[in-house]
Amino acid sequence: NNFQCPSETSINHVQRQQQQQQQQQLNIRLSVENLCTKLYEYNQSSMSDKTNQLHIILQTIFLFFVFLYTRKGF
């Protein structure tokens, strides 16, 4: 039988990877929540405010997709 207990270094590496993945998932979840909040606020606002808010929301969506693209390995 060739089974060997994993070394502490490999256990720490796996734990670190899991923590990084959890942090990425949290970042994505917070980005989605932020985007949803902005869209809700946009829908609640008056027409005079919407031009500027639309620009902000489009920037947010663009940044969100840039964020997702940079995290595509996850």
PDB file of N, CA and C in Angstrom:
ATOM      1  N   ASN A   1       0.848  -1.190   0.000  1.00  0.00           N
ATOM      2  CA  ASN A   1       0.000   0.000   0.000  1.00  0.00           C
ATOM      3  C   ASN A   1       0.887   1.245   0.000  1.00  0.00           C
ATOM      4  N   ASN A   2       0.676   2.139  -0.956  1.00  0.00           N
ATOM      5  CA  ASN A   2       1.527   3.319  -1.100  1.00  0.00           C
ATOM      6  C   ASN A   2       0.916   4.579  -0.504  1.00  0.00           C
ATOM      7  N   PHE A   3      -0.145   4.450   0.290  1.00  0.00           N
ATOM      8  CA  PHE A   3      -0.796   5.640   0.850  1.00  0.00           C
ATOM      9  C   PHE A   3       0.145   6.380   1.788  1.00  0.00           C
ATOM     10  N   GLN A   4       0.186   7.707   1.626  1.00  0.00           N
ATOM     11  CA  GLN A   4       0.971   8.550   2.533  1.00  0.00           C
ATOM     12  C   GLN A   4       0.085   9.668   3.047  1.00  0.00           C
ATOM     13  N   CYS A   5       0.232   9.980   4.314  1.00  0.00           N
ATOM     14  CA  CYS A   5      -0.523  11.112   4.862  1.00  0.00           C
ATOM     15  C   CYS A   5      -0.050  12.393   4.182  1.00  0.00           C
ATOM     16  N   PRO A   6      -0.984  13.307   3.877  1.00  0.00           N
ATOM     17  CA  PRO A   6      -0.567  14.566   3.246  1.00  0.00           C
ATOM     18  C   PRO A   6       0.299  15.376   4.212  1.00  0.00           C
ATOM     19  N   SER A   7       1.271  16.050   3.657  1.00  0.00           N
ATOM     20  CA  SER A   7       2.150  16.870   4.494  1.00  0.00           C
ATOM     21  C   SER A   7       1.409  18.120   4.951  1.00  0.00           C
ATOM     22  N   GLU A   8       1.927  18.735   5.994  1.00  0.00           N
ATOM     23  CA  GLU A   8       1.314  19.965   6.505  1.00  0.00           C
ATOM     24  C   GLU A   8       1.353  21.060   5.450  1.00  0.00           C
ATOM     25  N   THR A   9       2.409  21.085   4.639  1.00  0.00           N
ATOM     26  CA  THR A   9       2.528  22.086   3.576  1.00  0.00           C
ATOM     27  C   THR A   9       1.407  21.937   2.556  1.00  0.00           C
ATOM     28  N   SER A  10       1.123  20.703   2.132  1.00  0.00           N
ATOM     29  CA  SER A  10       0.057  20.511   1.140  1.00  0.00           C
ATOM     30  C   SER A  10      -1.315  20.789   1.750  1.00  0.00           C
ATOM     31  N   ILE A  11      -1.499  20.472   3.035  1.00  0.00           N
ATOM     32  CA  ILE A  11      -2.773  20.785   3.703  1.00  0.00           C
ATOM     33  C   ILE A  11      -2.962  22.295   3.758  1.00  0.00           C
ATOM     34  N   ASN A  12      -1.911  23.023   4.131  1.00  0.00           N
ATOM     35  CA  ASN A  12      -1.989  24.486   4.182  1.00  0.00           C
ATOM     36  C   ASN A  12      -2.269  25.071   2.805  1.00  0.00           C
ATOM     37  N   HIS A  13      -1.673  24.481   1.772  1.00  0.00           N
ATOM     38  CA  HIS A  13      -1.894  24.954   0.401  1.00  0.00           C
ATOM     39  C   HIS A  13      -3.364  24.790   0.010  1.00  0.00           C
ATOM     40  N   VAL A  14      -3.944  23.631   0.320  1.00  0.00           N
ATOM     41  CA  VAL A  14      -5.358  23.379   0.004  1.00  0.00           C
ATOM     42  C   VAL A  14      -6.247  24.339   0.784  1.00  0.00           C
ATOM     43  N   GLN A  15      -5.944  24.549   2.062  1.00  0.00           N
ATOM     44  CA  GLN A  15      -6.740  25.472   2.872  1.00  0.00           C
ATOM     45  C   GLN A  15      -6.658  26.890   2.317  1.00  0.00           C
ATOM     46  N   ARG A  16      -5.454  27.289   1.886  1.00  0.00           N
ATOM     47  CA  ARG A  16      -5.281  28.624   1.313  1.00  0.00           C
ATOM     48  C   ARG A  16      -6.082  28.763   0.021  1.00  0.00           C
ATOM     49  N   GLN A  17      -6.068  27.730  -0.818  1.00  0.00           N
ATOM     50  CA  GLN A  17      -6.855  27.759  -2.060  1.00  0.00           C
ATOM     51  C   GLN A  17      -8.347  27.866  -1.753  1.00  0.00           C
ATOM     52  N   GLN A  18      -8.805  27.124  -0.746  1.00  0.00           N
ATOM     53  CA  GLN A  18     -10.222  27.177  -0.376  1.00  0.00           C
ATOM     54  C   GLN A  18     -10.592  28.568   0.127  1.00  0.00           C
ATOM     55  N   GLN A  19      -9.708  29.176   0.924  1.00  0.00           N
ATOM     56  CA  GLN A  19      -9.979  30.522   1.428  1.00  0.00           C
ATOM     57  C   GLN A  19     -10.029  31.528   0.287  1.00  0.00           C
ATOM     58  N   GLN A  20      -9.112  31.392  -0.678  1.00  0.00           N
ATOM     59  CA  GLN A  20      -9.111  32.302  -1.826  1.00  0.00           C
ATOM     60  C   GLN A  20     -10.388  32.144  -2.646  1.00  0.00           C
ATOM     61  N   GLN A  21     -10.824  30.898  -2.834  1.00  0.00           N
ATOM     62  CA  GLN A  21     -12.046  30.662  -3.599  1.00  0.00           C
ATOM     63  C   GLN A  21     -13.255  31.234  -2.866  1.00  0.00           C
ATOM     64  N   GLN A  22     -13.307  31.050  -1.544  1.00  0.00           N
ATOM     65  CA  GLN A  22     -14.411  31.612  -0.766  1.00  0.00           C
ATOM     66  C   GLN A  22     -14.412  33.131  -0.855  1.00  0.00           C
ATOM     67  N   GLN A  23     -13.227  33.747  -0.812  1.00  0.00           N
ATOM     68  CA  GLN A  23     -13.137  35.200  -0.912  1.00  0.00           C
ATOM     69  C   GLN A  23     -13.597  35.671  -2.289  1.00  0.00           C
ATOM     70  N   GLN A  24     -13.221  34.951  -3.349  1.00  0.00           N
ATOM     71  CA  GLN A  24     -13.666  35.315  -4.697  1.00  0.00           C
ATOM     72  C   GLN A  24     -15.183  35.201  -4.807  1.00  0.00           C
ATOM     73  N   GLN A  25     -15.755  34.136  -4.235  1.00  0.00           N
ATOM     74  CA  GLN A  25     -17.206  33.973  -4.278  1.00  0.00           C
ATOM     75  C   GLN A  25     -17.890  35.098  -3.518  1.00  0.00           C
ATOM     76  N   LEU A  26     -17.323  35.479  -2.368  1.00  0.00           N
ATOM     77  CA  LEU A  26     -17.883  36.578  -1.590  1.00  0.00           C
ATOM     78  C   LEU A  26     -17.803  37.879  -2.379  1.00  0.00           C
ATOM     79  N   ASN A  27     -16.656  38.125  -3.029  1.00  0.00           N
ATOM     80  CA  ASN A  27     -16.496  39.345  -3.826  1.00  0.00           C
ATOM     81  C   ASN A  27     -17.522  39.399  -4.957  1.00  0.00           C
ATOM     82  N   ILE A  28     -17.738  38.277  -5.626  1.00  0.00           N
ATOM     83  CA  ILE A  28     -18.712  38.239  -6.715  1.00  0.00           C
ATOM     84  C   ILE A  28     -20.117  38.464  -6.170  1.00  0.00           C
ATOM     85  N   ARG A  29     -20.439  37.819  -5.043  1.00  0.00           N
ATOM     86  CA  ARG A  29     -21.772  37.984  -4.448  1.00  0.00           C
ATOM     87  C   ARG A  29     -22.003  39.445  -4.061  1.00  0.00           C
ATOM     88  N   LEU A  30     -21.000  40.073  -3.452  1.00  0.00           N
ATOM     89  CA  LEU A  30     -21.134  41.477  -3.070  1.00  0.00           C
ATOM     90  C   LEU A  30     -21.266  42.371  -4.300  1.00  0.00           C
ATOM     91  N   SER A  31     -20.558  42.043  -5.372  1.00  0.00           N
ATOM     92  CA  SER A  31     -20.672  42.824  -6.609  1.00  0.00           C
ATOM     93  C   SER A  31     -22.071  42.705  -7.200  1.00  0.00           C
ATOM     94  N   VAL A  32     -22.627  41.488  -7.182  1.00  0.00           N
ATOM     95  CA  VAL A  32     -23.983  41.282  -7.701  1.00  0.00           C
ATOM     96  C   VAL A  32     -24.989  42.040  -6.842  1.00  0.00           C
ATOM     97  N   GLU A  33     -24.838  41.967  -5.520  1.00  0.00           N
ATOM     98  CA  GLU A  33     -25.748  42.693  -4.627  1.00  0.00           C
ATOM     99  C   GLU A  33     -25.659  44.194  -4.874  1.00  0.00           C
ATOM    100  N   ASN A  34     -24.448  44.689  -5.050  1.00  0.00           N
ATOM    101  CA  ASN A  34     -24.251  46.114  -5.314  1.00  0.00           C
ATOM    102  C   ASN A  34     -24.908  46.511  -6.628  1.00  0.00           C
ATOM    103  N   LEU A  35     -24.735  45.680  -7.646  1.00  0.00           N
ATOM    104  CA  LEU A  35     -25.341  45.950  -8.949  1.00  0.00           C
ATOM    105  C   LEU A  35     -26.864  45.958  -8.843  1.00  0.00           C
ATOM    106  N   CYS A  36     -27.413  44.978  -8.134  1.00  0.00           N
ATOM    107  CA  CYS A  36     -28.870  44.910  -7.968  1.00  0.00           C
ATOM    108  C   CYS A  36     -29.387  46.133  -7.219  1.00  0.00           C
ATOM    109  N   THR A  37     -28.653  46.565  -6.201  1.00  0.00           N
ATOM    110  CA  THR A  37     -29.052  47.751  -5.442  1.00  0.00           C
ATOM    111  C   THR A  37     -29.071  48.974  -6.340  1.00  0.00           C
ATOM    112  N   LYS A  38     -28.037  49.127  -7.158  1.00  0.00           N
ATOM    113  CA  LYS A  38     -27.977  50.280  -8.059  1.00  0.00           C
ATOM    114  C   LYS A  38     -29.118  50.243  -9.082  1.00  0.00           C
ATOM    115  N   LEU A  39     -29.408  49.054  -9.601  1.00  0.00           N
ATOM    116  CA  LEU A  39     -30.512  48.945 -10.558  1.00  0.00           C
ATOM    117  C   LEU A  39     -31.845  49.277  -9.893  1.00  0.00           C
ATOM    118  N   TYR A  40     -32.035  48.827  -8.657  1.00  0.00           N
ATOM    119  CA  TYR A  40     -33.270  49.142  -7.926  1.00  0.00           C
ATOM    120  C   TYR A  40     -33.375  50.649  -7.703  1.00  0.00           C
ATOM    121  N   GLU A  41     -32.278  51.266  -7.266  1.00  0.00           N
ATOM    122  CA  GLU A  41     -32.286  52.715  -7.038  1.00  0.00           C
ATOM    123  C   GLU A  41     -32.573  53.458  -8.338  1.00  0.00           C
ATOM    124  N   TYR A  42     -32.013  52.965  -9.426  1.00  0.00           N
ATOM    125  CA  TYR A  42     -32.261  53.586 -10.727  1.00  0.00           C
ATOM    126  C   TYR A  42     -33.748  53.531 -11.071  1.00  0.00           C
ATOM    127  N   ASN A  43     -34.368  52.388 -10.855  1.00  0.00           N
ATOM    128  CA  ASN A  43     -35.785  52.234 -11.183  1.00  0.00           C
ATOM    129  C   ASN A  43     -36.681  53.077 -10.289  1.00  0.00           C
ATOM    130  N   GLN A  44     -36.217  53.420  -9.091  1.00  0.00           N
ATOM    131  CA  GLN A  44     -37.013  54.220  -8.164  1.00  0.00           C
ATOM    132  C   GLN A  44     -36.849  55.723  -8.379  1.00  0.00           C
ATOM    133  N   SER A  45     -35.871  56.119  -9.147  1.00  0.00           N
ATOM    134  CA  SER A  45     -35.564  57.542  -9.270  1.00  0.00           C
ATOM    135  C   SER A  45     -36.452  58.228 -10.310  1.00  0.00           C
ATOM    136  N   SER A  46     -36.463  59.551 -10.243  1.00  0.00           N
ATOM    137  CA  SER A  46     -37.247  60.327 -11.205  1.00  0.00           C
ATOM    138  C   SER A  46     -36.513  60.392 -12.546  1.00  0.00           C
ATOM    139  N   MET A  47     -37.228  60.794 -13.582  1.00  0.00           N
ATOM    140  CA  MET A  47     -36.639  60.820 -14.922  1.00  0.00           C
ATOM    141  C   MET A  47     -35.449  61.773 -15.004  1.00  0.00           C
ATOM    142  N   SER A  48     -35.492  62.897 -14.294  1.00  0.00           N
ATOM    143  CA  SER A  48     -34.405  63.875 -14.396  1.00  0.00           C
ATOM    144  C   SER A  48     -33.086  63.324 -13.855  1.00  0.00           C
ATOM    145  N   ASP A  49     -33.171  62.372 -12.901  1.00  0.00           N
ATOM    146  CA  ASP A  49     -31.954  61.791 -12.326  1.00  0.00           C
ATOM    147  C   ASP A  49     -31.413  60.637 -13.162  1.00  0.00           C
ATOM    148  N   LYS A  50     -32.233  60.118 -14.050  1.00  0.00           N
ATOM    149  CA  LYS A  50     -31.891  58.839 -14.666  1.00  0.00           C
ATOM    150  C   LYS A  50     -30.739  58.912 -15.657  1.00  0.00           C
ATOM    151  N   THR A  51     -30.535  60.036 -16.310  1.00  0.00           N
ATOM    152  CA  THR A  51     -29.452  60.109 -17.291  1.00  0.00           C
ATOM    153  C   THR A  51     -28.104  59.891 -16.619  1.00  0.00           C
ATOM    154  N   ASN A  52     -27.863  60.620 -15.541  1.00  0.00           N
ATOM    155  CA  ASN A  52     -26.606  60.465 -14.813  1.00  0.00           C
ATOM    156  C   ASN A  52     -26.516  59.078 -14.181  1.00  0.00           C
ATOM    157  N   GLN A  53     -27.606  58.597 -13.617  1.00  0.00           N
ATOM    158  CA  GLN A  53     -27.592  57.283 -12.971  1.00  0.00           C
ATOM    159  C   GLN A  53     -27.372  56.173 -13.991  1.00  0.00           C
ATOM    160  N   LEU A  54     -27.929  56.325 -15.172  1.00  0.00           N
ATOM    161  CA  LEU A  54     -27.726  55.315 -16.210  1.00  0.00           C
ATOM    162  C   LEU A  54     -26.242  55.214 -16.557  1.00  0.00           C
ATOM    163  N   HIS A  55     -25.591  56.362 -16.658  1.00  0.00           N
ATOM    164  CA  HIS A  55     -24.152  56.366 -16.933  1.00  0.00           C
ATOM    165  C   HIS A  55     -23.396  55.624 -15.826  1.00  0.00           C
ATOM    166  N   ILE A  56     -23.749  55.885 -14.577  1.00  0.00           N
ATOM    167  CA  ILE A  56     -23.096  55.219 -13.441  1.00  0.00           C
ATOM    168  C   ILE A  56     -23.348  53.714 -13.493  1.00  0.00           C
ATOM    169  N   ILE A  57     -24.573  53.325 -13.792  1.00  0.00           N
ATOM    170  CA  ILE A  57     -24.911  51.896 -13.834  1.00  0.00           C
ATOM    171  C   ILE A  57     -24.171  51.198 -14.973  1.00  0.00           C
ATOM    172  N   LEU A  58     -24.091  51.843 -16.125  1.00  0.00           N
ATOM    173  CA  LEU A  58     -23.348  51.241 -17.233  1.00  0.00           C
ATOM    174  C   LEU A  58     -21.874  51.068 -16.872  1.00  0.00           C
ATOM    175  N   GLN A  59     -21.309  52.053 -16.170  1.00  0.00           N
ATOM    176  CA  GLN A  59     -19.927  51.912 -15.702  1.00  0.00           C
ATOM    177  C   GLN A  59     -19.813  50.745 -14.727  1.00  0.00           C
ATOM    178  N   THR A  60     -20.779  50.622 -13.831  1.00  0.00           N
ATOM    179  CA  THR A  60     -20.764  49.541 -12.839  1.00  0.00           C
ATOM    180  C   THR A  60     -20.834  48.184 -13.523  1.00  0.00           C
ATOM    181  N   ILE A  61     -21.726  48.056 -14.502  1.00  0.00           N
ATOM    182  CA  ILE A  61     -21.857  46.792 -15.227  1.00  0.00           C
ATOM    183  C   ILE A  61     -20.550  46.465 -15.953  1.00  0.00           C
ATOM    184  N   PHE A  62     -19.963  47.476 -16.580  1.00  0.00           N
ATOM    185  CA  PHE A  62     -18.692  47.266 -17.270  1.00  0.00           C
ATOM    186  C   PHE A  62     -17.613  46.788 -16.298  1.00  0.00           C
ATOM    187  N   LEU A  63     -17.506  47.457 -15.151  1.00  0.00           N
ATOM    188  CA  LEU A  63     -16.501  47.068 -14.161  1.00  0.00           C
ATOM    189  C   LEU A  63     -16.783  45.679 -13.611  1.00  0.00           C
ATOM    190  N   PHE A  64     -18.061  45.346 -13.457  1.00  0.00           N
ATOM    191  CA  PHE A  64     -18.432  44.018 -12.968  1.00  0.00           C
ATOM    192  C   PHE A  64     -17.964  42.937 -13.946  1.00  0.00           C
ATOM    193  N   PHE A  65     -18.175  43.167 -15.239  1.00  0.00           N
ATOM    194  CA  PHE A  65     -17.738  42.177 -16.222  1.00  0.00           C
ATOM    195  C   PHE A  65     -16.214  42.115 -16.319  1.00  0.00           C
ATOM    196  N   VAL A  66     -15.542  43.243 -16.137  1.00  0.00           N
ATOM    197  CA  VAL A  66     -14.077  43.223 -16.075  1.00  0.00           C
ATOM    198  C   VAL A  66     -13.637  42.381 -14.882  1.00  0.00           C
ATOM    199  N   PHE A  67     -14.314  42.578 -13.743  1.00  0.00           N
ATOM    200  CA  PHE A  67     -14.007  41.791 -12.541  1.00  0.00           C
ATOM    201  C   PHE A  67     -14.208  40.304 -12.808  1.00  0.00           C
ATOM    202  N   LEU A  68     -15.326  39.938 -13.420  1.00  0.00           N
ATOM    203  CA  LEU A  68     -15.583  38.527 -13.713  1.00  0.00           C
ATOM    204  C   LEU A  68     -14.537  37.966 -14.676  1.00  0.00           C
ATOM    205  N   TYR A  69     -14.161  38.766 -15.666  1.00  0.00           N
ATOM    206  CA  TYR A  69     -13.167  38.301 -16.638  1.00  0.00           C
ATOM    207  C   TYR A  69     -11.829  38.024 -15.957  1.00  0.00           C
ATOM    208  N   THR A  70     -11.447  38.901 -15.020  1.00  0.00           N
ATOM    209  CA  THR A  70     -10.164  38.698 -14.339  1.00  0.00           C
ATOM    210  C   THR A  70     -10.226  37.519 -13.382  1.00  0.00           C
ATOM    211  N   ARG A  71     -11.422  37.082 -13.006  1.00  0.00           N
ATOM    212  CA  ARG A  71     -11.588  35.963 -12.073  1.00  0.00           C
ATOM    213  C   ARG A  71     -12.013  34.682 -12.782  1.00  0.00           C
ATOM    214  N   LYS A  72     -11.919  34.646 -14.118  1.00  0.00           N
ATOM    215  CA  LYS A  72     -12.486  33.518 -14.860  1.00  0.00           C
ATOM    216  C   LYS A  72     -11.837  32.181 -14.526  1.00  0.00           C
ATOM    217  N   GLY A  73     -10.655  32.203 -13.915  1.00  0.00           N
ATOM    218  CA  GLY A  73     -10.009  30.957 -13.545  1.00  0.00           C
ATOM    219  C   GLY A  73     -10.667  30.262 -12.372  1.00  0.00           C
ATOM    220  N   PHE A  74     -11.596  30.968 -11.717  1.00  0.00           N
ATOM    221  CA  PHE A  74     -12.157  30.388 -10.475  1.00  0.00           C
ATOM    222  C   PHE A  74     -13.339  29.493 -10.719  1.00  0.00           C
TER     223      PHE A  74
END
